PDB file of C-alpha atoms in Angstrom:
ATOM      1  CA  UNK A   1      46.810 -15.132 -18.198  1.00 72.00           C
ATOM      2  CA  UNK A   2      46.389 -18.277 -20.233  1.00 71.00           C
ATOM      3  CA  UNK A   3      49.304 -17.538 -22.560  1.00 85.00           C
ATOM      4  CA  UNK A   4      51.808 -17.458 -19.687  1.00 84.00           C
ATOM      5  CA  UNK A   5      51.913 -21.263 -19.732  1.00 86.00           C
ATOM      6  CA  UNK A   6      52.706 -21.472 -23.453  1.00 92.00           C
ATOM      7  CA  UNK A   7      56.094 -22.976 -24.229  1.00 94.00           C
ATOM      8  CA  UNK A   8      57.963 -22.530 -27.472  1.00 97.00           C
ATOM      9  CA  UNK A   9      61.235 -24.262 -28.380  1.00 96.00           C
ATOM     10  CA  UNK A  10      64.277 -22.741 -26.695  1.00 95.00           C
ATOM     11  CA  UNK A  11      65.806 -19.922 -28.741  1.00 95.00           C
ATOM     12  CA  UNK A  12      62.547 -19.260 -30.651  1.00 98.00           C
ATOM     13  CA  UNK A  13      62.481 -15.929 -32.432  1.00 98.00           C
ATOM     14  CA  UNK A  14      59.407 -13.827 -33.179  1.00 99.00           C
ATOM     15  CA  UNK A  15      59.044 -10.986 -35.657  1.00 99.00           C
ATOM     16  CA  UNK A  16      56.407  -8.400 -34.755  1.00 99.00           C
ATOM     17  CA  UNK A  17      55.586  -5.929 -37.534  1.00 98.00           C
ATOM     18  CA  UNK A  18      53.986  -2.639 -36.570  1.00 98.00           C
ATOM     19  CA  UNK A  19      55.911  -3.070 -33.345  1.00 98.00           C
ATOM     20  CA  UNK A  20      55.651   0.561 -32.232  1.00 98.00           C
ATOM     21  CA  UNK A  21      51.876   0.509 -32.520  1.00 97.00           C
ATOM     22  CA  UNK A  22      49.296  -0.287 -29.864  1.00 96.00           C
ATOM     23  CA  UNK A  23      48.934  -4.035 -30.463  1.00 97.00           C
ATOM     24  CA  UNK A  24      52.526  -4.596 -31.598  1.00 98.00           C
ATOM     25  CA  UNK A  25      54.093  -3.034 -28.496  1.00 98.00           C
ATOM     26  CA  UNK A  26      51.852  -5.088 -26.203  1.00 98.00           C
ATOM     27  CA  UNK A  27      52.844  -8.271 -28.046  1.00 98.00           C
ATOM     28  CA  UNK A  28      56.542  -7.484 -27.592  1.00 98.00           C
ATOM     29  CA  UNK A  29      56.088  -6.926 -23.881  1.00 98.00           C
ATOM     30  CA  UNK A  30      54.321 -10.284 -23.519  1.00 98.00           C
ATOM     31  CA  UNK A  31      56.843 -12.281 -25.594  1.00 98.00           C
ATOM     32  CA  UNK A  32      59.868 -10.776 -23.847  1.00 98.00           C
ATOM     33  CA  UNK A  33      58.111 -11.614 -20.563  1.00 97.00           C
ATOM     34  CA  UNK A  34      58.007 -15.261 -21.683  1.00 97.00           C
ATOM     35  CA  UNK A  35      61.749 -15.154 -22.346  1.00 97.00           C
ATOM     36  CA  UNK A  36      61.850 -15.359 -26.158  1.00 98.00           C
ATOM     37  CA  UNK A  37      63.668 -13.232 -28.745  1.00 98.00           C
ATOM     38  CA  UNK A  38      61.775 -10.546 -30.614  1.00 98.00           C
ATOM     39  CA  UNK A  39      62.671  -8.532 -33.678  1.00 98.00           C
ATOM     40  CA  UNK A  40      60.388  -5.562 -34.205  1.00 98.00           C
ATOM     41  CA  UNK A  41      59.761  -3.839 -37.548  1.00 98.00           C
ATOM     42  CA  UNK A  42      58.084  -0.445 -37.917  1.00 98.00           C
ATOM     43  CA  UNK A  43      58.435   2.629 -40.140  1.00 98.00           C
ATOM     44  CA  UNK A  44      57.016   4.830 -37.338  1.00 97.00           C
ATOM     45  CA  UNK A  45      54.345   6.319 -39.630  1.00 96.00           C
ATOM     46  CA  UNK A  46      51.579   5.669 -37.115  1.00 93.00           C
ATOM     47  CA  UNK A  47      53.470   3.841 -34.352  1.00 95.00           C
ATOM     48  CA  UNK A  48      55.349   5.760 -31.675  1.00 95.00           C
ATOM     49  CA  UNK A  49      58.934   5.054 -30.629  1.00 96.00           C
ATOM     50  CA  UNK A  50      57.938   5.800 -27.032  1.00 96.00           C
ATOM     51  CA  UNK A  51      55.738   2.664 -27.079  1.00 97.00           C
ATOM     52  CA  UNK A  52      58.863   0.504 -27.333  1.00 98.00           C
ATOM     53  CA  UNK A  53      61.324   2.786 -25.494  1.00 97.00           C
ATOM     54  CA  UNK A  54      61.446   0.482 -22.463  1.00 97.00           C
ATOM     55  CA  UNK A  55      62.412  -2.535 -24.624  1.00 98.00           C
ATOM     56  CA  UNK A  56      65.173  -0.963 -26.736  1.00 98.00           C
ATOM     57  CA  UNK A  57      67.947  -2.028 -24.356  1.00 97.00           C
ATOM     58  CA  UNK A  58      66.477  -5.447 -23.654  1.00 98.00           C
ATOM     59  CA  UNK A  59      69.003  -8.182 -24.600  1.00 98.00           C
ATOM     60  CA  UNK A  60      66.334 -10.221 -26.410  1.00 98.00           C
ATOM     61  CA  UNK A  61      64.891  -7.319 -28.427  1.00 98.00           C
ATOM     62  CA  UNK A  62      66.054  -5.891 -31.732  1.00 98.00           C
ATOM     63  CA  UNK A  63      64.355  -2.956 -33.482  1.00 98.00           C
ATOM     64  CA  UNK A  64      64.444  -2.489 -37.253  1.00 98.00           C
ATOM     65  CA  UNK A  65      63.121   0.762 -38.687  1.00 98.00           C
ATOM     66  CA  UNK A  66      61.753  -0.094 -42.102  1.00 98.00           C
ATOM     67  CA  UNK A  67      58.723  -0.249 -44.369  1.00 98.00           C
ATOM     68  CA  UNK A  68      56.721  -3.362 -45.306  1.00 98.00           C
ATOM     69  CA  UNK A  69      56.222  -1.877 -48.778  1.00 98.00           C
ATOM     70  CA  UNK A  70      59.876  -2.739 -49.447  1.00 98.00           C
ATOM     71  CA  UNK A  71      60.413  -6.462 -50.120  1.00 98.00           C
ATOM     72  CA  UNK A  72      64.128  -6.383 -49.239  1.00 98.00           C
ATOM     73  CA  UNK A  73      63.285  -4.959 -45.824  1.00 98.00           C
ATOM     74  CA  UNK A  74      60.726  -7.745 -45.281  1.00 98.00           C
ATOM     75  CA  UNK A  75      63.241 -10.384 -46.394  1.00 98.00           C
ATOM     76  CA  UNK A  76      65.842  -9.145 -43.927  1.00 98.00           C
ATOM     77  CA  UNK A  77      63.286  -8.841 -41.130  1.00 98.00           C
ATOM     78  CA  UNK A  78      62.191 -12.484 -41.607  1.00 98.00           C
ATOM     79  CA  UNK A  79      65.723 -13.888 -41.600  1.00 98.00           C
ATOM     80  CA  UNK A  80      66.175 -16.473 -38.845  1.00 98.00           C
ATOM     81  CA  UNK A  81      62.610 -15.974 -37.579  1.00 98.00           C
ATOM     82  CA  UNK A  82      60.307 -18.799 -36.446  1.00 98.00           C
ATOM     83  CA  UNK A  83      57.019 -16.912 -35.999  1.00 99.00           C
ATOM     84  CA  UNK A  84      55.732 -13.743 -37.670  1.00 99.00           C
ATOM     85  CA  UNK A  85      53.036 -11.690 -35.939  1.00 99.00           C
ATOM     86  CA  UNK A  86      52.080  -9.244 -38.683  1.00 98.00           C
ATOM     87  CA  UNK A  87      50.288  -6.231 -37.211  1.00 98.00           C
ATOM     88  CA  UNK A  88      51.627  -3.479 -39.498  1.00 98.00           C
ATOM     89  CA  UNK A  89      48.824  -1.757 -41.393  1.00 97.00           C
ATOM     90  CA  UNK A  90      47.002   1.515 -41.657  1.00 96.00           C
ATOM     91  CA  UNK A  91      43.745   1.363 -39.727  1.00 92.00           C
ATOM     92  CA  UNK A  92      40.552   3.459 -39.784  1.00 90.00           C
ATOM     93  CA  UNK A  93      37.565   2.939 -42.038  1.00 91.00           C
ATOM     94  CA  UNK A  94      36.885   6.682 -42.673  1.00 92.00           C
ATOM     95  CA  UNK A  95      40.523   7.426 -43.535  1.00 95.00           C
ATOM     96  CA  UNK A  96      40.609   4.518 -46.007  1.00 97.00           C
ATOM     97  CA  UNK A  97      37.624   6.038 -47.823  1.00 96.00           C
ATOM     98  CA  UNK A  98      39.694   9.197 -48.290  1.00 97.00           C
ATOM     99  CA  UNK A  99      42.915   7.366 -49.265  1.00 97.00           C
ATOM    100  CA  UNK A 100      42.098   4.108 -51.109  1.00 98.00           C
ATOM    101  CA  UNK A 101      45.328   3.937 -53.151  1.00 98.00           C
ATOM    102  CA  UNK A 102      47.504   4.340 -50.084  1.00 98.00           C
ATOM    103  CA  UNK A 103      45.617   1.581 -48.242  1.00 98.00           C
ATOM    104  CA  UNK A 104      46.102  -0.744 -51.207  1.00 98.00           C
ATOM    105  CA  UNK A 105      49.827  -0.037 -51.144  1.00 98.00           C
ATOM    106  CA  UNK A 106      50.372  -0.547 -47.396  1.00 98.00           C
ATOM    107  CA  UNK A 107      47.760  -3.083 -46.328  1.00 98.00           C
ATOM    108  CA  UNK A 108      47.653  -5.355 -49.385  1.00 98.00           C
ATOM    109  CA  UNK A 109      51.054  -5.054 -51.041  1.00 98.00           C
ATOM    110  CA  UNK A 110      52.818  -4.728 -47.675  1.00 98.00           C
ATOM    111  CA  UNK A 111      51.145  -7.869 -46.320  1.00 98.00           C
ATOM    112  CA  UNK A 112      51.893  -9.789 -49.527  1.00 98.00           C
ATOM    113  CA  UNK A 113      55.558  -8.761 -49.213  1.00 98.00           C
ATOM    114  CA  UNK A 114      55.575 -10.090 -45.654  1.00 99.00           C
ATOM    115  CA  UNK A 115      53.978 -13.417 -46.622  1.00 99.00           C
ATOM    116  CA  UNK A 116      56.455 -13.869 -49.470  1.00 99.00           C
ATOM    117  CA  UNK A 117      59.399 -13.024 -47.215  1.00 99.00           C
ATOM    118  CA  UNK A 118      58.092 -15.450 -44.585  1.00 99.00           C
ATOM    119  CA  UNK A 119      57.731 -18.192 -47.213  1.00 98.00           C
ATOM    120  CA  UNK A 120      61.232 -17.684 -48.593  1.00 98.00           C
ATOM    121  CA  UNK A 121      62.717 -17.664 -45.088  1.00 98.00           C
ATOM    122  CA  UNK A 122      60.798 -20.830 -44.150  1.00 98.00           C
ATOM    123  CA  UNK A 123      58.981 -19.220 -41.238  1.00 98.00           C
ATOM    124  CA  UNK A 124      56.922 -21.761 -39.253  1.00 98.00           C
ATOM    125  CA  UNK A 125      53.789 -19.695 -38.585  1.00 98.00           C
ATOM    126  CA  UNK A 126      52.519 -16.451 -40.110  1.00 99.00           C
ATOM    127  CA  UNK A 127      49.831 -14.843 -37.936  1.00 99.00           C
ATOM    128  CA  UNK A 128      48.292 -11.632 -39.277  1.00 98.00           C
ATOM    129  CA  UNK A 129      45.765  -9.019 -38.206  1.00 98.00           C
ATOM    130  CA  UNK A 130      42.474  -9.074 -40.057  1.00 98.00           C
ATOM    131  CA  UNK A 131      39.370  -7.196 -38.933  1.00 97.00           C
ATOM    132  CA  UNK A 132      35.684  -7.506 -38.104  1.00 95.00           C
ATOM    133  CA  UNK A 133      35.139  -4.958 -40.911  1.00 95.00           C
ATOM    134  CA  UNK A 134      35.223  -7.884 -43.387  1.00 97.00           C
ATOM    135  CA  UNK A 135      31.632  -8.685 -42.343  1.00 96.00           C
ATOM    136  CA  UNK A 136      30.461  -5.549 -44.159  1.00 94.00           C
ATOM    137  CA  UNK A 137      26.695  -5.149 -44.275  1.00 93.00           C
ATOM    138  CA  UNK A 138      25.907  -8.717 -43.118  1.00 94.00           C
ATOM    139  CA  UNK A 139      23.147  -7.972 -40.546  1.00 92.00           C
ATOM    140  CA  UNK A 140      23.004 -11.200 -38.564  1.00 94.00           C
ATOM    141  CA  UNK A 141      24.473 -11.434 -35.082  1.00 94.00           C
ATOM    142  CA  UNK A 142      26.664 -12.895 -33.825  1.00 97.00           C
ATOM    143  CA  UNK A 143      29.105 -12.590 -36.737  1.00 96.00           C
ATOM    144  CA  UNK A 144      30.262 -16.003 -37.891  1.00 98.00           C
ATOM    145  CA  UNK A 145      33.181 -16.840 -40.159  1.00 98.00           C
ATOM    146  CA  UNK A 146      31.943 -17.774 -43.629  1.00 98.00           C
ATOM    147  CA  UNK A 147      28.870 -15.520 -43.498  1.00 98.00           C
ATOM    148  CA  UNK A 148      30.102 -12.146 -44.781  1.00 97.00           C
ATOM    149  CA  UNK A 149      28.192  -9.347 -46.496  1.00 96.00           C
ATOM    150  CA  UNK A 150      29.175  -6.610 -48.933  1.00 96.00           C
ATOM    151  CA  UNK A 151      32.315  -4.742 -47.909  1.00 97.00           C
ATOM    152  CA  UNK A 152      31.754  -1.113 -46.913  1.00 95.00           C
ATOM    153  CA  UNK A 153      35.229   0.446 -47.132  1.00 96.00           C
ATOM    154  CA  UNK A 154      38.648   0.136 -48.798  1.00 98.00           C
ATOM    155  CA  UNK A 155      40.032  -0.780 -45.361  1.00 97.00           C
ATOM    156  CA  UNK A 156      37.654  -3.764 -45.153  1.00 97.00           C
ATOM    157  CA  UNK A 157      38.624  -4.744 -48.686  1.00 98.00           C
ATOM    158  CA  UNK A 158      42.337  -4.757 -47.809  1.00 98.00           C
ATOM    159  CA  UNK A 159      41.690  -7.085 -44.877  1.00 98.00           C
ATOM    160  CA  UNK A 160      39.615  -9.457 -46.993  1.00 98.00           C
ATOM    161  CA  UNK A 161      42.406  -9.445 -49.615  1.00 98.00           C
ATOM    162  CA  UNK A 162      44.898 -10.358 -46.855  1.00 98.00           C
ATOM    163  CA  UNK A 163      42.716 -13.330 -45.920  1.00 99.00           C
ATOM    164  CA  UNK A 164      42.519 -14.509 -49.530  1.00 98.00           C
ATOM    165  CA  UNK A 165      46.303 -14.306 -49.876  1.00 99.00           C
ATOM    166  CA  UNK A 166      46.626 -16.131 -46.552  1.00 98.00           C
ATOM    167  CA  UNK A 167      44.521 -18.993 -47.944  1.00 98.00           C
ATOM    168  CA  UNK A 168      46.614 -19.135 -51.108  1.00 98.00           C
ATOM    169  CA  UNK A 169      49.940 -19.082 -49.284  1.00 99.00           C
ATOM    170  CA  UNK A 170      48.804 -21.994 -47.149  1.00 98.00           C
ATOM    171  CA  UNK A 171      47.402 -24.081 -50.025  1.00 98.00           C
ATOM    172  CA  UNK A 172      50.063 -23.269 -52.643  1.00 98.00           C
ATOM    173  CA  UNK A 173      53.212 -22.783 -50.594  1.00 98.00           C
ATOM    174  CA  UNK A 174      52.611 -24.620 -47.298  1.00 98.00           C
ATOM    175  CA  UNK A 175      53.044 -21.448 -45.255  1.00 98.00           C
ATOM    176  CA  UNK A 176      50.871 -21.829 -42.154  1.00 98.00           C
ATOM    177  CA  UNK A 177      48.873 -18.571 -42.068  1.00 99.00           C
ATOM    178  CA  UNK A 178      46.270 -17.590 -39.466  1.00 99.00           C
ATOM    179  CA  UNK A 179      44.064 -14.516 -39.899  1.00 98.00           C
ATOM    180  CA  UNK A 180      42.786 -12.903 -36.720  1.00 98.00           C
ATOM    181  CA  UNK A 181      39.631 -10.842 -37.191  1.00 98.00           C
ATOM    182  CA  UNK A 182      39.985  -8.357 -34.360  1.00 97.00           C
ATOM    183  CA  UNK A 183      36.814  -6.815 -32.932  1.00 95.00           C
ATOM    184  CA  UNK A 184      37.374  -3.304 -31.484  1.00 92.00           C
ATOM    185  CA  UNK A 185      40.518  -3.893 -29.481  1.00 95.00           C
ATOM    186  CA  UNK A 186      41.278  -1.510 -26.605  1.00 94.00           C
ATOM    187  CA  UNK A 187      43.769  -1.193 -23.763  1.00 95.00           C
ATOM    188  CA  UNK A 188      47.058   0.368 -22.694  1.00 95.00           C
ATOM    189  CA  UNK A 189      49.142   2.313 -25.226  1.00 95.00           C
ATOM    190  CA  UNK A 190      46.213   2.827 -27.590  1.00 93.00           C
ATOM    191  CA  UNK A 191      46.552   6.273 -29.142  1.00 89.00           C
ATOM    192  CA  UNK A 192      43.826   8.701 -27.993  1.00 87.00           C
ATOM    193  CA  UNK A 193      44.874  11.499 -30.380  1.00 83.00           C
ATOM    194  CA  UNK A 194      43.798  12.506 -33.847  1.00 71.00           C
ATOM    195  CA  UNK A 195      40.670  12.471 -35.958  1.00 70.00           C
ATOM    196  CA  UNK A 196      40.812   8.701 -36.415  1.00 65.00           C
ATOM    197  CA  UNK A 197      41.548   7.681 -32.835  1.00 71.00           C
ATOM    198  CA  UNK A 198      39.701   4.717 -31.361  1.00 83.00           C
ATOM    199  CA  UNK A 199      36.641   5.647 -29.365  1.00 89.00           C
ATOM    200  CA  UNK A 200      37.511   4.340 -25.866  1.00 92.00           C
ATOM    201  CA  UNK A 201      40.876   6.115 -25.364  1.00 92.00           C
ATOM    202  CA  UNK A 202      39.472   9.229 -27.019  1.00 91.00           C
ATOM    203  CA  UNK A 203      36.477   9.342 -24.650  1.00 93.00           C
ATOM    204  CA  UNK A 204      38.686   8.702 -21.601  1.00 92.00           C
ATOM    205  CA  UNK A 205      41.117  11.502 -22.443  1.00 90.00           C
ATOM    206  CA  UNK A 206      38.416  14.015 -23.321  1.00 93.00           C
ATOM    207  CA  UNK A 207      36.532  13.284 -20.103  1.00 94.00           C
ATOM    208  CA  UNK A 208      39.731  13.561 -18.038  1.00 91.00           C
ATOM    209  CA  UNK A 209      40.223  16.976 -19.690  1.00 93.00           C
ATOM    210  CA  UNK A 210      36.578  17.965 -18.994  1.00 94.00           C
ATOM    211  CA  UNK A 211      35.782  18.108 -22.716  1.00 94.00           C
ATOM    212  CA  UNK A 212      32.532  16.877 -24.252  1.00 94.00           C
ATOM    213  CA  UNK A 213      33.235  13.932 -26.596  1.00 91.00           C
ATOM    214  CA  UNK A 214      31.444  13.538 -29.918  1.00 92.00           C
ATOM    215  CA  UNK A 215      29.479  10.358 -30.520  1.00 92.00           C
ATOM    216  CA  UNK A 216      28.992   9.637 -34.217  1.00 87.00           C
ATOM    217  CA  UNK A 217      25.404   8.598 -34.897  1.00 88.00           C
ATOM    218  CA  UNK A 218      22.821   7.995 -32.173  1.00 90.00           C
ATOM    219  CA  UNK A 219      25.077   6.107 -29.741  1.00 91.00           C
ATOM    220  CA  UNK A 220      22.966   2.987 -30.147  1.00 91.00           C
ATOM    221  CA  UNK A 221      25.543   1.185 -32.264  1.00 90.00           C
ATOM    222  CA  UNK A 222      27.010  -1.853 -30.503  1.00 90.00           C
ATOM    223  CA  UNK A 223      30.503  -3.320 -30.511  1.00 91.00           C
ATOM    224  CA  UNK A 224      32.258  -6.407 -29.205  1.00 94.00           C
ATOM    225  CA  UNK A 225      34.994  -4.492 -27.379  1.00 93.00           C
ATOM    226  CA  UNK A 226      38.015  -6.720 -26.841  1.00 95.00           C
ATOM    227  CA  UNK A 227      40.727  -6.105 -24.262  1.00 97.00           C
ATOM    228  CA  UNK A 228      44.327  -6.255 -25.516  1.00 98.00           C
ATOM    229  CA  UNK A 229      45.288  -9.258 -23.342  1.00 98.00           C
ATOM    230  CA  UNK A 230      42.776 -11.412 -25.247  1.00 98.00           C
ATOM    231  CA  UNK A 231      44.462 -10.408 -28.513  1.00 98.00           C
ATOM    232  CA  UNK A 232      47.917 -11.314 -27.181  1.00 98.00           C
ATOM    233  CA  UNK A 233      46.559 -14.729 -26.200  1.00 98.00           C
ATOM    234  CA  UNK A 234      45.097 -15.268 -29.692  1.00 98.00           C
ATOM    235  CA  UNK A 235      48.359 -14.379 -31.453  1.00 98.00           C
ATOM    236  CA  UNK A 236      50.473 -16.674 -29.314  1.00 98.00           C
ATOM    237  CA  UNK A 237      47.995 -19.549 -29.436  1.00 98.00           C
ATOM    238  CA  UNK A 238      47.862 -19.254 -33.231  1.00 98.00           C
ATOM    239  CA  UNK A 239      51.635 -19.851 -33.204  1.00 98.00           C
ATOM    240  CA  UNK A 240      50.955 -23.140 -31.415  1.00 98.00           C
ATOM    241  CA  UNK A 241      47.997 -24.156 -33.603  1.00 98.00           C
ATOM    242  CA  UNK A 242      48.013 -27.216 -35.823  1.00 97.00           C
ATOM    243  CA  UNK A 243      48.558 -26.945 -39.573  1.00 98.00           C
ATOM    244  CA  UNK A 244      44.951 -28.137 -40.041  1.00 98.00           C
ATOM    245  CA  UNK A 245      43.863 -24.763 -38.638  1.00 98.00           C
ATOM    246  CA  UNK A 246      46.046 -22.835 -41.116  1.00 98.00           C
ATOM    247  CA  UNK A 247      44.780 -20.925 -44.150  1.00 98.00           C
ATOM    248  CA  UNK A 248      41.731 -19.651 -42.287  1.00 98.00           C
ATOM    249  CA  UNK A 249      40.467 -16.583 -40.444  1.00 98.00           C
ATOM    250  CA  UNK A 250      39.157 -16.458 -36.880  1.00 98.00           C
ATOM    251  CA  UNK A 251      37.017 -14.048 -34.892  1.00 98.00           C
ATOM    252  CA  UNK A 252      39.029 -12.639 -32.003  1.00 98.00           C
ATOM    253  CA  UNK A 253      36.799 -10.947 -29.453  1.00 97.00           C
ATOM    254  CA  UNK A 254      35.297 -11.609 -26.061  1.00 96.00           C
ATOM    255  CA  UNK A 255      31.901 -12.476 -27.485  1.00 93.00           C
ATOM    256  CA  UNK A 256      30.043  -9.670 -25.712  1.00 90.00           C
ATOM    257  CA  UNK A 257      28.102  -6.662 -26.932  1.00 91.00           C
ATOM    258  CA  UNK A 258      28.259  -3.121 -25.582  1.00 91.00           C
ATOM    259  CA  UNK A 259      26.301  -0.099 -26.786  1.00 93.00           C
ATOM    260  CA  UNK A 260      28.337   3.043 -27.331  1.00 93.00           C
ATOM    261  CA  UNK A 261      26.114   5.271 -25.218  1.00 94.00           C
ATOM    262  CA  UNK A 262      26.264   2.766 -22.321  1.00 91.00           C
ATOM    263  CA  UNK A 263      30.056   2.767 -22.527  1.00 91.00           C
ATOM    264  CA  UNK A 264      30.079   6.530 -22.491  1.00 92.00           C
ATOM    265  CA  UNK A 265      27.870   6.653 -19.397  1.00 92.00           C
ATOM    266  CA  UNK A 266      30.014   4.027 -17.712  1.00 89.00           C
ATOM    267  CA  UNK A 267      33.190   6.003 -18.367  1.00 91.00           C
ATOM    268  CA  UNK A 268      31.563   9.151 -16.964  1.00 93.00           C
ATOM    269  CA  UNK A 269      30.663   7.234 -13.832  1.00 90.00           C
ATOM    270  CA  UNK A 270      34.111   5.654 -13.445  1.00 88.00           C
ATOM    271  CA  UNK A 271      35.836   9.012 -13.917  1.00 91.00           C
ATOM    272  CA  UNK A 272      33.362  10.947 -11.771  1.00 93.00           C
ATOM    273  CA  UNK A 273      32.269  13.224 -14.653  1.00 93.00           C
ATOM    274  CA  UNK A 274      28.879  14.562 -15.623  1.00 95.00           C
ATOM    275  CA  UNK A 275      29.357  15.766 -19.192  1.00 94.00           C
ATOM    276  CA  UNK A 276      26.737  15.481 -21.925  1.00 94.00           C
ATOM    277  CA  UNK A 277      28.149  14.115 -25.210  1.00 94.00           C
ATOM    278  CA  UNK A 278      27.786  15.880 -28.565  1.00 94.00           C
ATOM    279  CA  UNK A 279      26.073  13.802 -31.253  1.00 93.00           C
ATOM    280  CA  UNK A 280      27.679  13.961 -34.690  1.00 89.00           C
ATOM    281  CA  UNK A 281      26.785  12.466 -38.080  1.00 88.00           C
ATOM    282  CA  UNK A 282      26.954   8.717 -38.697  1.00 84.00           C
ATOM    283  CA  UNK A 283      30.358   7.734 -40.101  1.00 78.00           C
ATOM    284  CA  UNK A 284      30.461   6.486 -43.679  1.00 79.00           C
ATOM    285  CA  UNK A 285      31.465   2.820 -43.928  1.00 75.00           C
ATOM    286  CA  UNK A 286      30.700   2.056 -40.273  1.00 77.00           C
ATOM    287  CA  UNK A 287      28.985  -1.164 -39.293  1.00 76.00           C
ATOM    288  CA  UNK A 288      25.999  -0.550 -36.983  1.00 83.00           C
ATOM    289  CA  UNK A 289      26.248  -3.670 -34.809  1.00 85.00           C
ATOM    290  CA  UNK A 290      29.134  -5.969 -34.153  1.00 87.00           C
ATOM    291  CA  UNK A 291      29.244  -9.053 -31.956  1.00 94.00           C
ATOM    292  CA  UNK A 292      31.397 -12.132 -32.494  1.00 97.00           C
ATOM    293  CA  UNK A 293      30.847 -15.850 -32.392  1.00 98.00           C
ATOM    294  CA  UNK A 294      34.243 -17.040 -31.116  1.00 98.00           C
ATOM    295  CA  UNK A 295      33.506 -20.780 -31.146  1.00 98.00           C
ATOM    296  CA  UNK A 296      35.773 -21.454 -34.155  1.00 98.00           C
ATOM    297  CA  UNK A 297      38.791 -19.799 -32.491  1.00 98.00           C
ATOM    298  CA  UNK A 298      38.030 -21.673 -29.282  1.00 98.00           C
ATOM    299  CA  UNK A 299      37.875 -25.024 -31.093  1.00 98.00           C
ATOM    300  CA  UNK A 300      40.795 -24.566 -33.522  1.00 98.00           C
ATOM    301  CA  UNK A 301      43.179 -22.229 -31.667  1.00 98.00           C
ATOM    302  CA  UNK A 302      42.145 -23.134 -28.078  1.00 97.00           C
ATOM    303  CA  UNK A 303      41.403 -19.433 -27.576  1.00 98.00           C
ATOM    304  CA  UNK A 304      39.741 -18.753 -24.225  1.00 97.00           C
ATOM    305  CA  UNK A 305      39.583 -15.006 -23.552  1.00 97.00           C
ATOM    306  CA  UNK A 306      39.796 -14.147 -19.855  1.00 96.00           C
ATOM    307  CA  UNK A 307      39.100 -10.416 -19.991  1.00 96.00           C
ATOM    308  CA  UNK A 308      35.502  -9.316 -20.358  1.00 94.00           C
ATOM    309  CA  UNK A 309      34.660  -5.687 -21.058  1.00 92.00           C
ATOM    310  CA  UNK A 310      34.288  -4.778 -17.385  1.00 91.00           C
ATOM    311  CA  UNK A 311      37.664  -6.165 -16.374  1.00 94.00           C
ATOM    312  CA  UNK A 312      39.346  -4.618 -19.408  1.00 94.00           C
ATOM    313  CA  UNK A 313      37.869  -1.142 -19.095  1.00 92.00           C
ATOM    314  CA  UNK A 314      38.861  -0.937 -15.420  1.00 93.00           C
ATOM    315  CA  UNK A 315      42.482  -1.727 -16.323  1.00 95.00           C
ATOM    316  CA  UNK A 316      42.444   0.659 -19.296  1.00 93.00           C
ATOM    317  CA  UNK A 317      41.139   3.578 -17.200  1.00 91.00           C
ATOM    318  CA  UNK A 318      43.813   2.938 -14.566  1.00 92.00           C
ATOM    319  CA  UNK A 319      46.530   2.975 -17.233  1.00 93.00           C
ATOM    320  CA  UNK A 320      45.360   6.211 -18.879  1.00 90.00           C
ATOM    321  CA  UNK A 321      45.086   7.969 -15.526  1.00 88.00           C
ATOM    322  CA  UNK A 322      48.687   7.049 -14.719  1.00 90.00           C
ATOM    323  CA  UNK A 323      50.227   7.624 -18.110  1.00 87.00           C
ATOM    324  CA  UNK A 324      48.588  10.720 -19.566  1.00 74.00           C
TER     325      UNK A 324
END
């Protein structure tokens, strides 16, 4: 893995927000593996304590239960920290359409609190999760930074607001911020449960339980599915990036394109199942096709994803079989 050769100054300390979530817990595992200190912050509203259970007694790990909506909590969490990897947020496009005020509170105000706390604590790098949803109804593929359409959901709006604040905090306050526009991340520890669960873990679990999964729409929508290891690489490389690259957002994906129905058929094959899916209505706010141009991240962050969809899905299936 290309991030295993990254060196940070001795005694470096990372703060990972949303640490008990899917991406956050994978980041902690990777950073502890490199031998650096990690403080994790989470209010456990969507994250699960079991995701970080194995790290709780690690000498380099410290867990803080707290909410990013509280500035004092953010200030304390950023104390003595060199790098912030801000993953805490509420996800899901459909849920944001039902709960716009809540998304404003958590995803915009919470992120602003974190940036302000990072600035006041003189954090070196502030890396935060954005999303491919910021491309909205822009039809052209591949998606390229700087060519965005109309936003289609409150969730997408919160991520675009984060990027605008990131720009301002870099230009006004010299805080090096890096926005990572994740494209459909999947992998170990991703939650398969609930109405808003991501499609890959949900399909895997339902097929393992001999249930027929529901595909929203016709199954011909395409996504740039991105394995978790690529996302870890992007976060850590952003911490090493030059200040010239700060104040901007970057596509983080593999740069491939998979159709949902093809993925479903592939999972059936891999799991030895022959189950016909149920087709449901198209989801409001969903983007039909998604595929990333990652050349900017490659040039500015030296991002070189090693895990294509095939490699990633094989590892994900293995993990779910063992752990669920």
